[in-house]
Tab-separated table of C-alpha atoms and ligand atoms in Angstrom:
chain	number	residue	atom	x	y	z
A	1251	UNK	CA	0.000	0.000	0.000
A	1252	UNK	CA	1.807	3.151	-1.080
A	1253	UNK	CA	-0.837	5.709	-2.047
A	1254	UNK	CA	-3.774	6.525	0.188
A	1255	UNK	CA	-6.891	7.746	-1.601
A	1256	UNK	CA	-9.807	9.211	0.308
A	1257	UNK	CA	-13.073	10.757	-0.906
A	1258	UNK	CA	-15.771	12.648	0.946
A	1259	UNK	CA	-18.728	10.695	-0.416
A	1260	UNK	CA	-19.599	7.615	-2.447
A	1261	UNK	CA	-20.974	10.069	-5.010
A	1262	UNK	CA	-17.337	11.025	-5.770
A	1263	UNK	CA	-16.397	7.454	-6.744
A	1264	UNK	CA	-16.948	7.661	-10.549
A	1265	UNK	CA	-14.222	10.343	-10.702
A	1266	UNK	CA	-12.012	8.972	-7.914
A	1267	UNK	CA	-11.869	5.492	-9.456
A	1268	UNK	CA	-9.783	6.930	-12.302
A	1269	UNK	CA	-6.924	7.401	-9.828
A	1270	UNK	CA	-6.693	3.677	-9.184
A	1271	UNK	CA	-6.659	2.922	-12.906
A	1272	UNK	CA	-3.548	5.079	-13.462
A	1273	UNK	CA	-1.788	3.731	-10.359
A	1274	UNK	CA	-2.514	0.159	-11.479
A	1275	UNK	CA	-1.018	0.889	-14.899
A	1276	UNK	CA	2.248	1.893	-13.231
A	1277	UNK	CA	2.173	-0.927	-10.660
A	1278	UNK	CA	1.659	1.279	-7.606
A	1279	UNK	CA	-0.347	-0.189	-4.701
A	1280	UNK	CA	-3.125	1.877	-3.139
A	1281	UNK	CA	-5.900	1.896	-0.582
A	1282	UNK	CA	-9.190	3.766	-0.948
A	1283	UNK	CA	-11.592	5.027	1.732
A	1284	UNK	CA	-14.782	7.063	1.947
A	1285	UNK	CA	-14.334	9.480	4.872
A	1286	UNK	CA	-15.752	12.946	5.280
A	1287	UNK	CA	-14.188	15.981	6.935
A	1288	UNK	CA	-17.691	17.003	8.012
A	1289	UNK	CA	-19.701	13.779	8.391
A	1290	UNK	CA	-16.959	11.518	9.854
A	1291	UNK	CA	-14.364	13.960	11.193
A	1292	UNK	CA	-12.942	11.568	13.834
A	1293	UNK	CA	-12.400	8.774	11.299
A	1294	UNK	CA	-10.858	11.177	8.748
A	1295	UNK	CA	-8.412	12.389	11.384
A	1296	UNK	CA	-7.548	8.831	12.425
A	1297	UNK	CA	-6.909	7.809	8.808
A	1298	UNK	CA	-4.553	10.763	8.313
A	1299	UNK	CA	-2.713	10.278	11.629
A	1300	UNK	CA	-1.996	6.597	10.974
A	1301	UNK	CA	-1.240	6.849	7.245
A	1302	UNK	CA	2.562	7.026	7.447
A	1303	UNK	CA	2.813	4.136	9.919
A	1304	UNK	CA	0.743	2.028	7.521
A	1305	UNK	CA	3.376	2.546	4.812
A	1306	UNK	CA	1.645	5.194	2.738
A	1307	UNK	CA	3.889	7.722	0.992
A	1308	UNK	CA	1.396	10.096	-0.649
A	1309	UNK	CA	-2.207	10.925	0.227
A	1310	UNK	CA	-4.799	11.930	-2.392
A	1311	UNK	CA	-7.921	13.645	-1.052
A	1312	UNK	CA	-10.989	14.119	-3.239
A	1313	UNK	CA	-14.032	16.153	-2.271
A	1314	UNK	CA	-16.652	18.474	-3.653
A	1315	UNK	CA	-18.519	21.553	-2.411
A	1316	UNK	CA	-16.895	23.065	0.756
A	1317	UNK	CA	-14.024	20.621	0.331
A	1318	UNK	CA	-12.113	20.537	3.615
A	1319	UNK	CA	-10.969	16.919	3.468
A	1320	UNK	CA	-7.507	17.628	2.021
A	1321	UNK	CA	-6.905	20.370	4.566
A	1322	UNK	CA	-7.926	18.179	7.491
A	1323	UNK	CA	-5.710	15.353	6.267
A	1324	UNK	CA	-2.762	17.736	5.769
A	1325	UNK	CA	-3.316	19.041	9.299
A	1326	UNK	CA	-2.922	15.536	10.744
A	1327	UNK	CA	-0.145	14.086	8.552
A	1328	UNK	CA	3.230	15.296	7.298
A	1329	UNK	CA	2.977	13.199	4.132
A	1330	UNK	CA	2.557	15.045	0.824
A	1331	UNK	CA	-1.167	15.648	0.273
A	1332	UNK	CA	-2.724	16.100	-3.167
A	1333	UNK	CA	-6.228	17.550	-3.421
A	1334	UNK	CA	-8.690	16.740	-6.198
A	1335	UNK	CA	-11.652	19.127	-6.572
A	1336	UNK	CA	-14.829	17.234	-7.468
A	1337	UNK	CA	-17.470	18.893	-9.623
A	1338	UNK	CA	-20.398	18.473	-7.187
A	1339	UNK	CA	-21.708	22.052	-7.426
A	1340	UNK	CA	-20.839	25.448	-8.985
A	1341	UNK	CA	-18.824	23.672	-11.677
A	1342	UNK	CA	-16.328	22.568	-9.041
A	1343	UNK	CA	-14.997	26.108	-8.508
A	1344	UNK	CA	-16.183	26.056	-4.881
A	1345	UNK	CA	-14.259	22.852	-4.270
A	1346	UNK	CA	-11.149	24.082	-6.100
A	1347	UNK	CA	-10.952	27.256	-4.023
A	1348	UNK	CA	-11.685	25.379	-0.792
A	1349	UNK	CA	-8.790	22.989	-1.438
A	1350	UNK	CA	-6.172	25.274	-2.958
A	1351	UNK	CA	-6.237	28.214	-0.539
A	1352	UNK	CA	-4.491	26.585	2.417
A	1353	UNK	CA	-2.764	28.666	5.095
A	1354	UNK	CA	1.056	28.735	4.759
A	1355	UNK	CA	2.781	25.739	6.333
A	1356	UNK	CA	0.017	23.228	5.664
A	1357	UNK	CA	0.033	22.700	1.886
A	1358	UNK	CA	-2.383	20.706	-0.226
A	1359	UNK	CA	-0.985	20.363	-3.748
A	1360	UNK	CA	-4.084	20.912	-5.828
A	1361	UNK	CA	-4.786	19.506	-9.290
A	1362	UNK	CA	-7.532	20.332	-11.776
A	1363	UNK	CA	-11.260	19.777	-11.349
A	1364	UNK	CA	-12.796	16.372	-12.002
A	1365	UNK	CA	-11.564	13.570	-14.196
A	1366	UNK	CA	-8.375	15.200	-15.537
A	1367	UNK	CA	-7.452	16.278	-12.020
A	1368	UNK	CA	-8.018	12.789	-10.637
A	1369	UNK	CA	-5.735	11.276	-13.273
A	1370	UNK	CA	-3.102	13.945	-12.661
A	1371	UNK	CA	-3.255	13.320	-8.904
A	1372	UNK	CA	-2.161	9.770	-9.670
A	1373	UNK	CA	0.579	10.943	-12.060
A	1374	UNK	CA	1.841	13.443	-9.477
A	1375	UNK	CA	1.885	10.786	-6.736
A	1376	UNK	CA	3.845	8.535	-9.111
A	1377	UNK	CA	6.410	11.290	-9.741
A	1378	UNK	CA	6.846	11.779	-5.981
A	1379	UNK	CA	7.271	8.056	-5.282
A	1380	UNK	CA	9.573	7.624	-8.300
A	1381	UNK	CA	12.142	9.910	-6.635
A	1382	UNK	CA	13.052	7.035	-4.332
A	1383	UNK	CA	12.073	4.037	-6.490
A	1384	UNK	CA	14.216	3.298	-9.548
A	1385	UNK	CA	11.853	0.647	-10.880
A	1386	UNK	CA	8.912	3.026	-10.774
A	1387	UNK	CA	11.056	5.780	-12.311
A	1388	UNK	CA	11.764	3.458	-15.245
A	1389	UNK	CA	8.069	2.691	-15.703
A	1390	UNK	CA	7.306	6.423	-15.580
A	1391	UNK	CA	9.841	7.108	-18.337
A	1392	UNK	CA	8.220	4.381	-20.458
A	1393	UNK	CA	4.734	5.778	-19.820
A	1394	UNK	CA	5.806	9.273	-20.896
A	1395	UNK	CA	7.424	7.805	-24.014
A	1396	UNK	CA	4.146	6.040	-24.845
A	1397	UNK	CA	2.219	9.324	-24.439
A	1398	UNK	CA	4.612	11.050	-26.842
A	1399	UNK	CA	4.403	8.223	-29.371
A	1400	UNK	CA	0.592	8.269	-29.301
A	1401	UNK	CA	0.424	11.985	-30.123
A	1402	UNK	CA	2.976	11.606	-32.934
A	1403	UNK	CA	1.056	8.623	-34.327
A	1404	UNK	CA	-2.226	10.554	-34.162
A	1405	UNK	CA	-0.568	13.478	-35.961
A	1406	UNK	CA	0.847	11.214	-38.661
A	1407	UNK	CA	-2.632	9.716	-39.215
A	1408	UNK	CA	-4.133	13.199	-39.421
A	1409	UNK	CA	-1.554	14.292	-41.972
A	1410	UNK	CA	-2.322	11.213	-44.080
A	1411	UNK	CA	-6.044	11.954	-43.834
A	1412	UNK	CA	-5.546	15.576	-44.874
A	1413	UNK	CA	-3.386	14.493	-47.806
B	1553	LIG	C1	-18.571	16.415	-0.302
B	1553	LIG	O1	-19.844	16.787	-0.601
B	1553	LIG	C2	-18.350	15.127	-1.058
B	1553	LIG	O2	-16.974	14.995	-1.357
B	1553	LIG	C3	-19.197	15.276	-2.281
B	1553	LIG	O3	-18.450	15.703	-3.401
B	1553	LIG	C4	-20.188	16.361	-1.893
B	1553	LIG	C5	-21.613	15.890	-1.910
B	1553	LIG	O4	-21.741	14.745	-1.094
B	1553	LIG	P1	-23.073	13.873	-1.143
B	1553	LIG	O5	-24.182	14.748	-0.661
B	1553	LIG	O6	-23.248	13.421	-2.578
B	1553	LIG	O7	-22.810	12.700	-0.222
B	1553	LIG	O8	-18.360	16.224	1.053
């Protein structure tokens, strides 16, 4: 178990599940919980406080609306915390601003809203873990190469199509 993923509600799961897909592709183990900063504050605190001792290296916190989950987790753990704003209301802008504007000293590294942000939370966690894992660093290099090759292949096909 190397990445801890937590979401504020089961309603976040369709977006949050994309994190696990990316981590699986790169062979990174993860755990996933539903815990709310507002509805289960004691359990959210406990999860954050015990995360490092359970072997987690990065925590990804996903929540919508007044999204305080990432901030609460960052308050109770010194692990790097990544926040994913979920588009539950107001186009996700409320969640984005709730997550990103942390007081100095207690950072939550915030990615984009929704699906792209969820995927990038996984990619960012992978980059952090790859700093101290040569095998993972190698798989990350390969994954980036595959992304580059796909775009170049798509461009070549487009050029052929356009004549
Ligand atoms: C947040 O409130 C959750 O992360 C979710 O995005 C939003 C709405 O929760 P539900 O009312 O769908 O449970 O805490």
